[in-house]
PDB file of C-alpha atoms in Angstrom:
ATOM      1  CA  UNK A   1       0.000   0.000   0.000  1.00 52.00           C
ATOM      2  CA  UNK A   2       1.838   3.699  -1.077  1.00 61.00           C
ATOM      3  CA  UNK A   3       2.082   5.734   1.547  1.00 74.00           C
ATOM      4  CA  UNK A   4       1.540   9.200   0.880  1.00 80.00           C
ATOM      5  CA  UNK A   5       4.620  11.729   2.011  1.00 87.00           C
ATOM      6  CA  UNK A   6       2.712  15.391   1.459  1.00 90.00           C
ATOM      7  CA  UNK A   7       2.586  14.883   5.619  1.00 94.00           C
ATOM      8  CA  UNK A   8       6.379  15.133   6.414  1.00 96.00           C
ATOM      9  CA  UNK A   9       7.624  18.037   7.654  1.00 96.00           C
ATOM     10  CA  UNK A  10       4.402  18.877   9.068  1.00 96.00           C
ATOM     11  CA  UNK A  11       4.618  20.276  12.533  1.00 97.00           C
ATOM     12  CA  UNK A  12       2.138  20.293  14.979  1.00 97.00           C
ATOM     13  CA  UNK A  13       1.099  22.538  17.758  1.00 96.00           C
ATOM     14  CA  UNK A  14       2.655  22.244  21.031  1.00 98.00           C
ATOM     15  CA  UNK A  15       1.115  20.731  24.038  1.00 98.00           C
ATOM     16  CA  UNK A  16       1.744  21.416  27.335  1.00 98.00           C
ATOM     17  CA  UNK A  17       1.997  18.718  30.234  1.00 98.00           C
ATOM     18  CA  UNK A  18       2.065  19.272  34.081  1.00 98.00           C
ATOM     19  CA  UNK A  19       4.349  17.074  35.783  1.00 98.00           C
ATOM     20  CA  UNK A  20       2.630  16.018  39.052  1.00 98.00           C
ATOM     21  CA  UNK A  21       4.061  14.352  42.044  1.00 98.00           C
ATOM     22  CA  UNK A  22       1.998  11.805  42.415  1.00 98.00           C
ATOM     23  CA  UNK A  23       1.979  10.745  38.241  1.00 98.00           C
ATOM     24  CA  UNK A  24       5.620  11.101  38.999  1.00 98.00           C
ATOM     25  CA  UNK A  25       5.375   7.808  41.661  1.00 98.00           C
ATOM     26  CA  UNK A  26       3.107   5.903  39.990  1.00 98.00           C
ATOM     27  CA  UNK A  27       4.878   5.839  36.410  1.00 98.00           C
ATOM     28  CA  UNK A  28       8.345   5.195  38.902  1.00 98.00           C
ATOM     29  CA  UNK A  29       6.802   2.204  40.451  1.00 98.00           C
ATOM     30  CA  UNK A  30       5.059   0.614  37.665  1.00 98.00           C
ATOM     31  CA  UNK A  31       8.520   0.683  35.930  1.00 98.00           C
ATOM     32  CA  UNK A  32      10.058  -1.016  38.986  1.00 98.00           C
ATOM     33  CA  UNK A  33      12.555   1.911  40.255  1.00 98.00           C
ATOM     34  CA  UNK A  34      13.743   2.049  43.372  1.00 96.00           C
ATOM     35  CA  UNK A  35      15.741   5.000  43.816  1.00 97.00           C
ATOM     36  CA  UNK A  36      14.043   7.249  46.253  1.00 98.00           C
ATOM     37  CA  UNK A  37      14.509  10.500  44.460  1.00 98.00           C
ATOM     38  CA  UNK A  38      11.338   9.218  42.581  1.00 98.00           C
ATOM     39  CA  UNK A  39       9.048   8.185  44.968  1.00 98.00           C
ATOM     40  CA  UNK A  40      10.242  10.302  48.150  1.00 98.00           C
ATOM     41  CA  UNK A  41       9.700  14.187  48.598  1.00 98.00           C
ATOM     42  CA  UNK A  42      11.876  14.349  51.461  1.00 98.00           C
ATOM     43  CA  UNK A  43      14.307  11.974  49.345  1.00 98.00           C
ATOM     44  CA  UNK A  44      14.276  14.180  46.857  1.00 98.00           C
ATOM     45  CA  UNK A  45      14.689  17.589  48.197  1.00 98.00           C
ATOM     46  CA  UNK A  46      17.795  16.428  50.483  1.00 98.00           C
ATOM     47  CA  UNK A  47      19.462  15.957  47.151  1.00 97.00           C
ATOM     48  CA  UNK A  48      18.482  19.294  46.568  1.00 97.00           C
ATOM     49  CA  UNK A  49      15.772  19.052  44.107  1.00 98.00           C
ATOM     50  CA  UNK A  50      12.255  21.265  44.572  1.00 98.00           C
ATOM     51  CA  UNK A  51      10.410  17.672  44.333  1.00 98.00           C
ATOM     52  CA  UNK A  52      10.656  14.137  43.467  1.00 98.00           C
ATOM     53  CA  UNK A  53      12.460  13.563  40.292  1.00 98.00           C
ATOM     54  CA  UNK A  54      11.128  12.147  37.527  1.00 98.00           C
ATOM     55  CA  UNK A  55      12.968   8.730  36.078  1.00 98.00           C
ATOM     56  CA  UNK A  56      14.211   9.657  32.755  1.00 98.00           C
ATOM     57  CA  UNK A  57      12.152   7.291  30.585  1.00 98.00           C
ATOM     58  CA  UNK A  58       9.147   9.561  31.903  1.00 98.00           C
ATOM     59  CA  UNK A  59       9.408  11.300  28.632  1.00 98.00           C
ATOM     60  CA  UNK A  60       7.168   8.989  27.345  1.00 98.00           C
ATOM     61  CA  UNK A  61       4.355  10.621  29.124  1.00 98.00           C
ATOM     62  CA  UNK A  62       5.605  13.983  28.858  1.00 98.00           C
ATOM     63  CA  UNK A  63       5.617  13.597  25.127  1.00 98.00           C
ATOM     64  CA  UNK A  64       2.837  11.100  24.361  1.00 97.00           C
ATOM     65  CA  UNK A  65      -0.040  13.934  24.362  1.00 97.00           C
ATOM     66  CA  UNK A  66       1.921  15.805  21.696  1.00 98.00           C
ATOM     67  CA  UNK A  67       3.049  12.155  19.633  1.00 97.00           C
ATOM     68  CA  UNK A  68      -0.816  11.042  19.823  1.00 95.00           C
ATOM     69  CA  UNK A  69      -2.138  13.386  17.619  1.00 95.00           C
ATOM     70  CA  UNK A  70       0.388  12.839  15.092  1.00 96.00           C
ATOM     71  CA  UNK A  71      -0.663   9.109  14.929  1.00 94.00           C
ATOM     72  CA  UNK A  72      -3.681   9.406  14.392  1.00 93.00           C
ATOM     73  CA  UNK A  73      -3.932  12.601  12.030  1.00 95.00           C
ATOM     74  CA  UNK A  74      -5.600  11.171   9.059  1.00 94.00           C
ATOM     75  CA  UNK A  75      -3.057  13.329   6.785  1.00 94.00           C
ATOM     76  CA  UNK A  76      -0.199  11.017   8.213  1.00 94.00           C
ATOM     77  CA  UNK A  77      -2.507   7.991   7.441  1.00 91.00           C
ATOM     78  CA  UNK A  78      -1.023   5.092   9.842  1.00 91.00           C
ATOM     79  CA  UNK A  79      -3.190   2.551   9.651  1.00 87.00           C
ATOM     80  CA  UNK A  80      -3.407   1.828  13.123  1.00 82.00           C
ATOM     81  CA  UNK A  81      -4.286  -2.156  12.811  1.00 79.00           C
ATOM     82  CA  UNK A  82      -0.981  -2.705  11.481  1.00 84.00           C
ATOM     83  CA  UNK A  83       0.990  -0.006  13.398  1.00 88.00           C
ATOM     84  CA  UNK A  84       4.390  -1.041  15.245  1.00 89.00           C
ATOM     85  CA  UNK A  85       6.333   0.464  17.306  1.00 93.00           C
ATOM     86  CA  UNK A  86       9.853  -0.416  15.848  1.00 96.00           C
ATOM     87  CA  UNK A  87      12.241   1.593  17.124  1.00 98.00           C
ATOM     88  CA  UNK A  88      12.388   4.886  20.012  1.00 98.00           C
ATOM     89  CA  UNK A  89      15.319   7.018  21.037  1.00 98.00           C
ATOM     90  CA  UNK A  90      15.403   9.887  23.849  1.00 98.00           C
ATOM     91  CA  UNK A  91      18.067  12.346  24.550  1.00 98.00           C
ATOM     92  CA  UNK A  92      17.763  13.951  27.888  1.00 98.00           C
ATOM     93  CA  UNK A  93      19.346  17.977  28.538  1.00 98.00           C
ATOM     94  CA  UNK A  94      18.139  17.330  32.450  1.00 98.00           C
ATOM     95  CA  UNK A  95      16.389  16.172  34.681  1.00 98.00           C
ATOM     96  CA  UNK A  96      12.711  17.023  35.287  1.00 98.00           C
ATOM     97  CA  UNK A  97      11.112  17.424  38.837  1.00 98.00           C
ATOM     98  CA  UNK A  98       7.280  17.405  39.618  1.00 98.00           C
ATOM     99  CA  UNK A  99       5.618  20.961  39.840  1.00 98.00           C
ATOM    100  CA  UNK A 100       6.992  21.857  35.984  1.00 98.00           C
ATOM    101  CA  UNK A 101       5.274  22.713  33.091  1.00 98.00           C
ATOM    102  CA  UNK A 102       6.403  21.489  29.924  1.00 98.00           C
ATOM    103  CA  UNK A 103       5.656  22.200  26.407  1.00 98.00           C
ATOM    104  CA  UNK A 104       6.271  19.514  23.728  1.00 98.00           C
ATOM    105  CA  UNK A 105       5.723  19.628  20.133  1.00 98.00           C
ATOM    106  CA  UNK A 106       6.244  16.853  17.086  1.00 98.00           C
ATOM    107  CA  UNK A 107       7.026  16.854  13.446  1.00 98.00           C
ATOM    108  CA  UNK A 108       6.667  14.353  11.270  1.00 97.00           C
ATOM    109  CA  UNK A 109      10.343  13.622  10.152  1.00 98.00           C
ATOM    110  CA  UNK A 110       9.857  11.124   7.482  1.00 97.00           C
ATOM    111  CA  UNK A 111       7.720   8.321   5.998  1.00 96.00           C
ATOM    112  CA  UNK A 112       9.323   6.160   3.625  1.00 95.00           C
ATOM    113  CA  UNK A 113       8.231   2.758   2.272  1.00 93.00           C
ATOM    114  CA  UNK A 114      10.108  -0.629   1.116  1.00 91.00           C
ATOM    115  CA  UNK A 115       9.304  -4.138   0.882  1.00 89.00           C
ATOM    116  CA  UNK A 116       5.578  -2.735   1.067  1.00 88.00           C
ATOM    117  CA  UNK A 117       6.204  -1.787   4.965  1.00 92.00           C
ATOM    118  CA  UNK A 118       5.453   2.225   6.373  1.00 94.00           C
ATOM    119  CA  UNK A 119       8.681   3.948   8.269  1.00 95.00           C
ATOM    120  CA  UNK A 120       7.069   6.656   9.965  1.00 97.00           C
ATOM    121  CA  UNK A 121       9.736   9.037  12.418  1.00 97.00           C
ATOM    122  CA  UNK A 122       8.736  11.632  14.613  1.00 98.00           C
ATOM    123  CA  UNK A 123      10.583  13.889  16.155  1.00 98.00           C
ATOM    124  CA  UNK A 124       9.282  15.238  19.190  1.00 98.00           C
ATOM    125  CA  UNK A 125      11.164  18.227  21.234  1.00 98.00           C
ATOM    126  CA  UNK A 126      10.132  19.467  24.966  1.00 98.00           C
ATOM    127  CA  UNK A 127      11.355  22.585  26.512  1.00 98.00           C
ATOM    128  CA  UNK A 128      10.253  24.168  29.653  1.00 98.00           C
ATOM    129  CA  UNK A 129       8.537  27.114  30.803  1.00 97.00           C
ATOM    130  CA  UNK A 130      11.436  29.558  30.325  1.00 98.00           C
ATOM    131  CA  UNK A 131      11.750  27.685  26.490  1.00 98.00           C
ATOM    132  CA  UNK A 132      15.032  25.836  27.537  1.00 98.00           C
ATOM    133  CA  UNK A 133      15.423  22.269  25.674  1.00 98.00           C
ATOM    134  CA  UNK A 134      14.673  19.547  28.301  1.00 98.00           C
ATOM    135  CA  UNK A 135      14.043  16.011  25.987  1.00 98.00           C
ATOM    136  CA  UNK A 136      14.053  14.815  22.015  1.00 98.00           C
ATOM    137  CA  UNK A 137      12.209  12.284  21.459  1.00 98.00           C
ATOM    138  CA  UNK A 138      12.285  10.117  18.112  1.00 98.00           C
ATOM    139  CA  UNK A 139       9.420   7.809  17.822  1.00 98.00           C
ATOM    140  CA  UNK A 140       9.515   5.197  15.203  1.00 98.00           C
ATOM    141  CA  UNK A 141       6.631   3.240  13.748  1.00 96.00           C
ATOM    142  CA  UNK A 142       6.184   0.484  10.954  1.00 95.00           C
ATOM    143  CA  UNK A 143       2.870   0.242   9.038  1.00 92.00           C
ATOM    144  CA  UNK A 144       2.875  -3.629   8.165  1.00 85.00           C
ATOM    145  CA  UNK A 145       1.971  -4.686   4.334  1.00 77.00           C
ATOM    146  CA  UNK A 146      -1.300  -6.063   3.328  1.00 59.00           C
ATOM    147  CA  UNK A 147      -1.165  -9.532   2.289  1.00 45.00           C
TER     148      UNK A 147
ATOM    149  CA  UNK B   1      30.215   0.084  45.628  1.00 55.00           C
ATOM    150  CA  UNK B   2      29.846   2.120  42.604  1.00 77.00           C
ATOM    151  CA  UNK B   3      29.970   0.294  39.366  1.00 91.00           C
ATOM    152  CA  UNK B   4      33.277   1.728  37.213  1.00 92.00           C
ATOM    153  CA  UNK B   5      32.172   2.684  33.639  1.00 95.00           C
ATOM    154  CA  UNK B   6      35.699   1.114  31.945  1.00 95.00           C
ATOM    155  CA  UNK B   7      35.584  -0.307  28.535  1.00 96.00           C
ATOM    156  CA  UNK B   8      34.437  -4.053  28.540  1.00 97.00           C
ATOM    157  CA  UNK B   9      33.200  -3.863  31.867  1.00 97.00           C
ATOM    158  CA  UNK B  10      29.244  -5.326  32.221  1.00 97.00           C
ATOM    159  CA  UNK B  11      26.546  -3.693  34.727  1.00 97.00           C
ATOM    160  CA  UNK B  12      25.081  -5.550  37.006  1.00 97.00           C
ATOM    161  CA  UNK B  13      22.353  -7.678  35.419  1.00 97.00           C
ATOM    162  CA  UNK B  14      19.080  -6.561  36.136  1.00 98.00           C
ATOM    163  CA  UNK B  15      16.271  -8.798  36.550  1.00 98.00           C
ATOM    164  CA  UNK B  16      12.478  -8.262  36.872  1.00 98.00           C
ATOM    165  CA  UNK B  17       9.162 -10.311  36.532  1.00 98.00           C
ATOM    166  CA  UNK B  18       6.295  -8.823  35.015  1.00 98.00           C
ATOM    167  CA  UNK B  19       3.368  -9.651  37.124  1.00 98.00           C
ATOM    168  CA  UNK B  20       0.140 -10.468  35.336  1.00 96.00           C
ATOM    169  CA  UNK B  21      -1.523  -6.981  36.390  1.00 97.00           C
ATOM    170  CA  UNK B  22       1.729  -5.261  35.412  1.00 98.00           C
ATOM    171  CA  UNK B  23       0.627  -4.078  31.938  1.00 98.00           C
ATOM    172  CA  UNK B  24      -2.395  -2.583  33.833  1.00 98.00           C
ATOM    173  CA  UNK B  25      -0.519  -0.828  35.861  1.00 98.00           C
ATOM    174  CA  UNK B  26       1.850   0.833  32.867  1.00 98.00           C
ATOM    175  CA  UNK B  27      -0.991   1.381  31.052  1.00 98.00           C
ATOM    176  CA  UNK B  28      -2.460   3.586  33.621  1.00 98.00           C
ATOM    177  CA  UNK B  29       1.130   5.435  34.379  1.00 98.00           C
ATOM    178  CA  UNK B  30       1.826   5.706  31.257  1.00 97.00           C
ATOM    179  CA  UNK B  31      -1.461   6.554  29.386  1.00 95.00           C
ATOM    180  CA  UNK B  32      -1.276   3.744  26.854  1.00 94.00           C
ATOM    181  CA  UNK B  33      -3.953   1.947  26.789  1.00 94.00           C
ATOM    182  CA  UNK B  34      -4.107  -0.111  23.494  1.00 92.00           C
ATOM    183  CA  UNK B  35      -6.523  -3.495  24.264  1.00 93.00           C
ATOM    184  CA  UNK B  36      -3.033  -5.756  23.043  1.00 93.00           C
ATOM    185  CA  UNK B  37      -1.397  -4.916  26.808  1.00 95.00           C
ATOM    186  CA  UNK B  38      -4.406  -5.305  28.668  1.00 96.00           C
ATOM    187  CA  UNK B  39      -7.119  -7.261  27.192  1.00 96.00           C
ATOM    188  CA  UNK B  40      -6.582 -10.943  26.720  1.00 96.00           C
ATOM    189  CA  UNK B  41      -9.290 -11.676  24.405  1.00 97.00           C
ATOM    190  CA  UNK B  42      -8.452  -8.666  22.273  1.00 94.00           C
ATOM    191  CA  UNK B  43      -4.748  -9.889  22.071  1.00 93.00           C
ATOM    192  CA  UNK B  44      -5.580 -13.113  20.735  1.00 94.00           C
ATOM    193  CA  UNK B  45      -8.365 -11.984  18.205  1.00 92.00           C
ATOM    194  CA  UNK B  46      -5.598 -10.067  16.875  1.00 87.00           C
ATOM    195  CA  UNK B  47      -2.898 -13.007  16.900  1.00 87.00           C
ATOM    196  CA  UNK B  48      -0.869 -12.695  19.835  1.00 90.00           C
ATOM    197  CA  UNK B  49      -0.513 -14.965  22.418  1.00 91.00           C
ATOM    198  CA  UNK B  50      -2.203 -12.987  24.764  1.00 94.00           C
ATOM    199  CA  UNK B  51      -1.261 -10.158  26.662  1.00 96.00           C
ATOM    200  CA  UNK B  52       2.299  -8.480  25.639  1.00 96.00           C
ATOM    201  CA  UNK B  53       4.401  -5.958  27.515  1.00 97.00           C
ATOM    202  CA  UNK B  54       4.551  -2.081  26.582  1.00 97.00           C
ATOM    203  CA  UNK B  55       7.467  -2.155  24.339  1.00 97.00           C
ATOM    204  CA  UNK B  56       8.390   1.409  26.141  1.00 98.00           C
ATOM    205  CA  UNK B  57       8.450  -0.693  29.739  1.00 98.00           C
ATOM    206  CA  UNK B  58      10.828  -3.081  28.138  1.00 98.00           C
ATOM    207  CA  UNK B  59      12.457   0.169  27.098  1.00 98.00           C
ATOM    208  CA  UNK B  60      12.614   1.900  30.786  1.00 98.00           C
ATOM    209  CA  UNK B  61      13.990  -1.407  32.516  1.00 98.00           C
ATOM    210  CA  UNK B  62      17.156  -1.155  30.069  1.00 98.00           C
ATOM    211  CA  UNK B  63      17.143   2.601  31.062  1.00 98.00           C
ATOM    212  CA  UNK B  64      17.023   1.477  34.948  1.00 98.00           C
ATOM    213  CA  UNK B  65      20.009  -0.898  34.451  1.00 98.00           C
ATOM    214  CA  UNK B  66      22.189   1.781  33.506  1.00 98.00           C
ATOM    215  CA  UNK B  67      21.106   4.765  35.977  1.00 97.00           C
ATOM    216  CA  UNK B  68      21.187   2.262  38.796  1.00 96.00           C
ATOM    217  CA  UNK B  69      24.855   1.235  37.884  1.00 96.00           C
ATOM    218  CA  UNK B  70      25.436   5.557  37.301  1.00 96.00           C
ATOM    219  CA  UNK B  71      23.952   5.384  40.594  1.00 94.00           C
ATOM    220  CA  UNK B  72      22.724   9.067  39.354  1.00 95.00           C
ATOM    221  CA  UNK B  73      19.338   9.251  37.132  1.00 97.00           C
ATOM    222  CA  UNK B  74      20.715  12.525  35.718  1.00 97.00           C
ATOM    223  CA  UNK B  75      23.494  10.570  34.058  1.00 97.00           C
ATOM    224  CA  UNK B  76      21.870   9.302  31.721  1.00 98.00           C
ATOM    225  CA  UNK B  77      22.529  11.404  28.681  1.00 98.00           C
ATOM    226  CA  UNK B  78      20.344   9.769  25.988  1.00 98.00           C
ATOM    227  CA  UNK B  79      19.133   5.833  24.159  1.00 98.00           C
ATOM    228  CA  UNK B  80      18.208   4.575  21.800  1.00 98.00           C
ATOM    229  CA  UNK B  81      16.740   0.885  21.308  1.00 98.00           C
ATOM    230  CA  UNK B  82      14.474  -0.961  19.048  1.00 98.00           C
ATOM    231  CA  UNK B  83      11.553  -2.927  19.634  1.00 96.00           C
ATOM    232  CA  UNK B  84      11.369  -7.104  17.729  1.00 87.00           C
ATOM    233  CA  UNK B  85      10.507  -9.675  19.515  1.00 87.00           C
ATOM    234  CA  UNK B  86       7.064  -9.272  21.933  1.00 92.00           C
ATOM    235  CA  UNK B  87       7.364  -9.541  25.628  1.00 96.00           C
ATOM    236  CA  UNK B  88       5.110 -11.444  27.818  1.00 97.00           C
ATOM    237  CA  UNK B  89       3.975 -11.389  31.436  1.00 97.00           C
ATOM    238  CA  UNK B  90       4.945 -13.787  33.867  1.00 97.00           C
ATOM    239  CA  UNK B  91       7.961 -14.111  32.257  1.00 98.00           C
ATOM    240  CA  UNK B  92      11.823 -13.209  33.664  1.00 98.00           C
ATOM    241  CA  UNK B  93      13.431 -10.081  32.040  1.00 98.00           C
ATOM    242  CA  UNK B  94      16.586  -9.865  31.661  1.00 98.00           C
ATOM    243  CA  UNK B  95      18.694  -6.615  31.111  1.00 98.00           C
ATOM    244  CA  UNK B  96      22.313  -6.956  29.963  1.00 98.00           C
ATOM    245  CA  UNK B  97      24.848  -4.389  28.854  1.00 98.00           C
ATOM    246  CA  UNK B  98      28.767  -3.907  28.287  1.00 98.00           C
ATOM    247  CA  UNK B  99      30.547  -0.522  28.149  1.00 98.00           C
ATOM    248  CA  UNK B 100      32.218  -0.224  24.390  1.00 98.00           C
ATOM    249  CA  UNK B 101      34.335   2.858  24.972  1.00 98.00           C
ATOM    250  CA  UNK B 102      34.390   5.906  27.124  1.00 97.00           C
ATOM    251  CA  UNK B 103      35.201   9.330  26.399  1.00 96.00           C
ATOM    252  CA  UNK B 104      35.015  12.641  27.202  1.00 94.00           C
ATOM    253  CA  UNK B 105      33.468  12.003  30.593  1.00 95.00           C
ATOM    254  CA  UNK B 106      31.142   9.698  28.791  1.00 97.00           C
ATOM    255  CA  UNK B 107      30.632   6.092  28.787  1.00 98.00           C
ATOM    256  CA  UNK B 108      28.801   4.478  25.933  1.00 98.00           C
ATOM    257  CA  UNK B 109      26.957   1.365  26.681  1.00 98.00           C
ATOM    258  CA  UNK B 110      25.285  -1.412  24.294  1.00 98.00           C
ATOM    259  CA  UNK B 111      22.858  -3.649  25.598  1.00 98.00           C
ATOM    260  CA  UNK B 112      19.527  -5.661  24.959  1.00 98.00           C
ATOM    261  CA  UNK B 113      16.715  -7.122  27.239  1.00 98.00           C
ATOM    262  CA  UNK B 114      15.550 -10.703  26.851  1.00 98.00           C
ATOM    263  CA  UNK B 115      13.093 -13.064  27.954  1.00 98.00           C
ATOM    264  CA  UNK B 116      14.392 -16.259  27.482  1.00 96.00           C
ATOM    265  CA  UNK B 117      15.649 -16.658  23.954  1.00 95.00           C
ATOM    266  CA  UNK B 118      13.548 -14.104  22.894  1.00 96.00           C
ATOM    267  CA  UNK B 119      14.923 -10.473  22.572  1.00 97.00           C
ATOM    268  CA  UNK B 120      12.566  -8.268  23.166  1.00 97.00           C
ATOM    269  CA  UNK B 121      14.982  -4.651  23.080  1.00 98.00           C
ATOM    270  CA  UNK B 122      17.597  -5.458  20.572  1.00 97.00           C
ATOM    271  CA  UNK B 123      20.420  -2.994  20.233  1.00 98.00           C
ATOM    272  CA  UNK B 124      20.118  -0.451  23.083  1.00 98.00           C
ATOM    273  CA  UNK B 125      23.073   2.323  22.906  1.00 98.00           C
ATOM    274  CA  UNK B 126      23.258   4.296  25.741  1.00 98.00           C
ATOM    275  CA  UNK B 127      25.039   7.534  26.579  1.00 98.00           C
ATOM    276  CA  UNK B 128      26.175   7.534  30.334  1.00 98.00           C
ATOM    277  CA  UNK B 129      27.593  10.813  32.113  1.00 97.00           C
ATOM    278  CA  UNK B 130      30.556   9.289  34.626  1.00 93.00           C
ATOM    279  CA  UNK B 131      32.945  11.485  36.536  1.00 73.00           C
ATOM    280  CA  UNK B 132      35.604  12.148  35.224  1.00 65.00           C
ATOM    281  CA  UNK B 133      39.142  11.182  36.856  1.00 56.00           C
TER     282      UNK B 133
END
């Protein structure tokens, strides 16, 4: 099935997430982490942070409100019954504590096609309130063939 | 002791069994709620074998193995990994890694996470901050 490319390039408009302390110790325990600058307050801000800090890998829901859209938009045109999630990088500027408000946008980097399979990247960027870079996110998805 | 990032040298394994209400629990910290994590009969109408693991969980345990031997969450500087084979619950995970070469203050790691034979993160590269000396 062709995959139409008019969508790359296409950026779309920025969406800000909250970082609360207690979505901070739920995603930190149902990843398994121990550390207690996640799940402790006290923890935390004897280490010298303003609240418990979030594990890194919490970019994923930082960044998932702003990648969601992007999936779905019917310009990009995943077909969402054969979507996989092949590949997903994240480079981290620092570390993010609960209490902040970040603002994340995505772009649709490319969409190619070969051996009838969908590449779809996206490259998702979240700064914080004073517009400083704080994550990159590249989210990569295959669109299976048709028999 | 703190683990020494040194070319060659492998972090501590880290091991971890998904429970069976684990992918419940992700799916409600980490807002992904596709039926193939958390609906059996879904899974299987689809052709899985039932129930698989967020491939970003998988993703976060390889992440864990490496700030817990930094000792330091901040240290870790970026990774990447991709998703193949599909993880199950109930199931031991396994999180392996070697440091290939260190530079410039940082360390950079490969690793993968398996379950069994199967690999379910293939070809993690991680950036590590360590101090330098």
């Amino acid at each position: 099935m062709p995959h139409n490319t008019d969508a790359v390039g296409k950026r779309y408009d920025p969406v800000v997430y909250a970082v609360g302390r207690e979505k901070v110790k739920e995603y930190a325990l149902a990843v398994g982490e121990t550390n207690p600058l996640h799940l402790d307050v006290a923890a935390a801000r004897a280490a010298g942070h303003a609240d418990v800090v979030a594990p890194p890998m919490f970019a994923v829901v930082y960044q998932s409100p702003s990648v969601m859209p992007a999936l779905f938009d019917p310009e990009v045109g995943i077909d969402f019954a054969m979507l996989v999630h092949s590949a997903q990088e994240f480079r981290w500027e620092r570390l993010v504590v609960a209490g902040e408000e970040l603002t994340t946008a995505t772009t649709v980097a490319a969409i190619s096609e070969k051996g009838g399979m969908g590449f779809f990247d996206f490259e998702v960027e979240t700064v914080d309130a004073a517009g400083k870079p704080v994550a990159t996110g590249i989210w990569k998805m295959i669109v299976r063939g048709e028999a | 002791m703190a683990f020494a990032f040194e070319p060659g040298a492998e972090l501590p394994e880290l091991k971890t069994t998904p429970d069976r209400y684990l992918t419940v629990r992700y799916a409600g910290a980490s807002g992904d709620f596709n039926p193939i994590h958390i609906d059996e009969e879904f899974a299987r109408s689809v052709g899985l074998p039932g129930r698989i693991l967020h491939g970003l969980w998988s993703m976060a345990q390889v992440a864990r193995a490496a700030t817990d031997a930094a000792g330091d969450p901040a240290a870790l500087r970026s990774l990447s990994v991709q998703f193949r084979g599909m993880g199950v619950l109930e199931q031991e995970v396994v999180v392996t890694a070697k440091v290939k070469a260190v530079e410039d203050g940082v360390a950079r790691i490969a690793g993968e996470a398996r379950q069994g034979d199967t690999r379910i993160v293939r070809n993690a590269v991680a950036e590590v901050s360590v101090p330098e000396r």
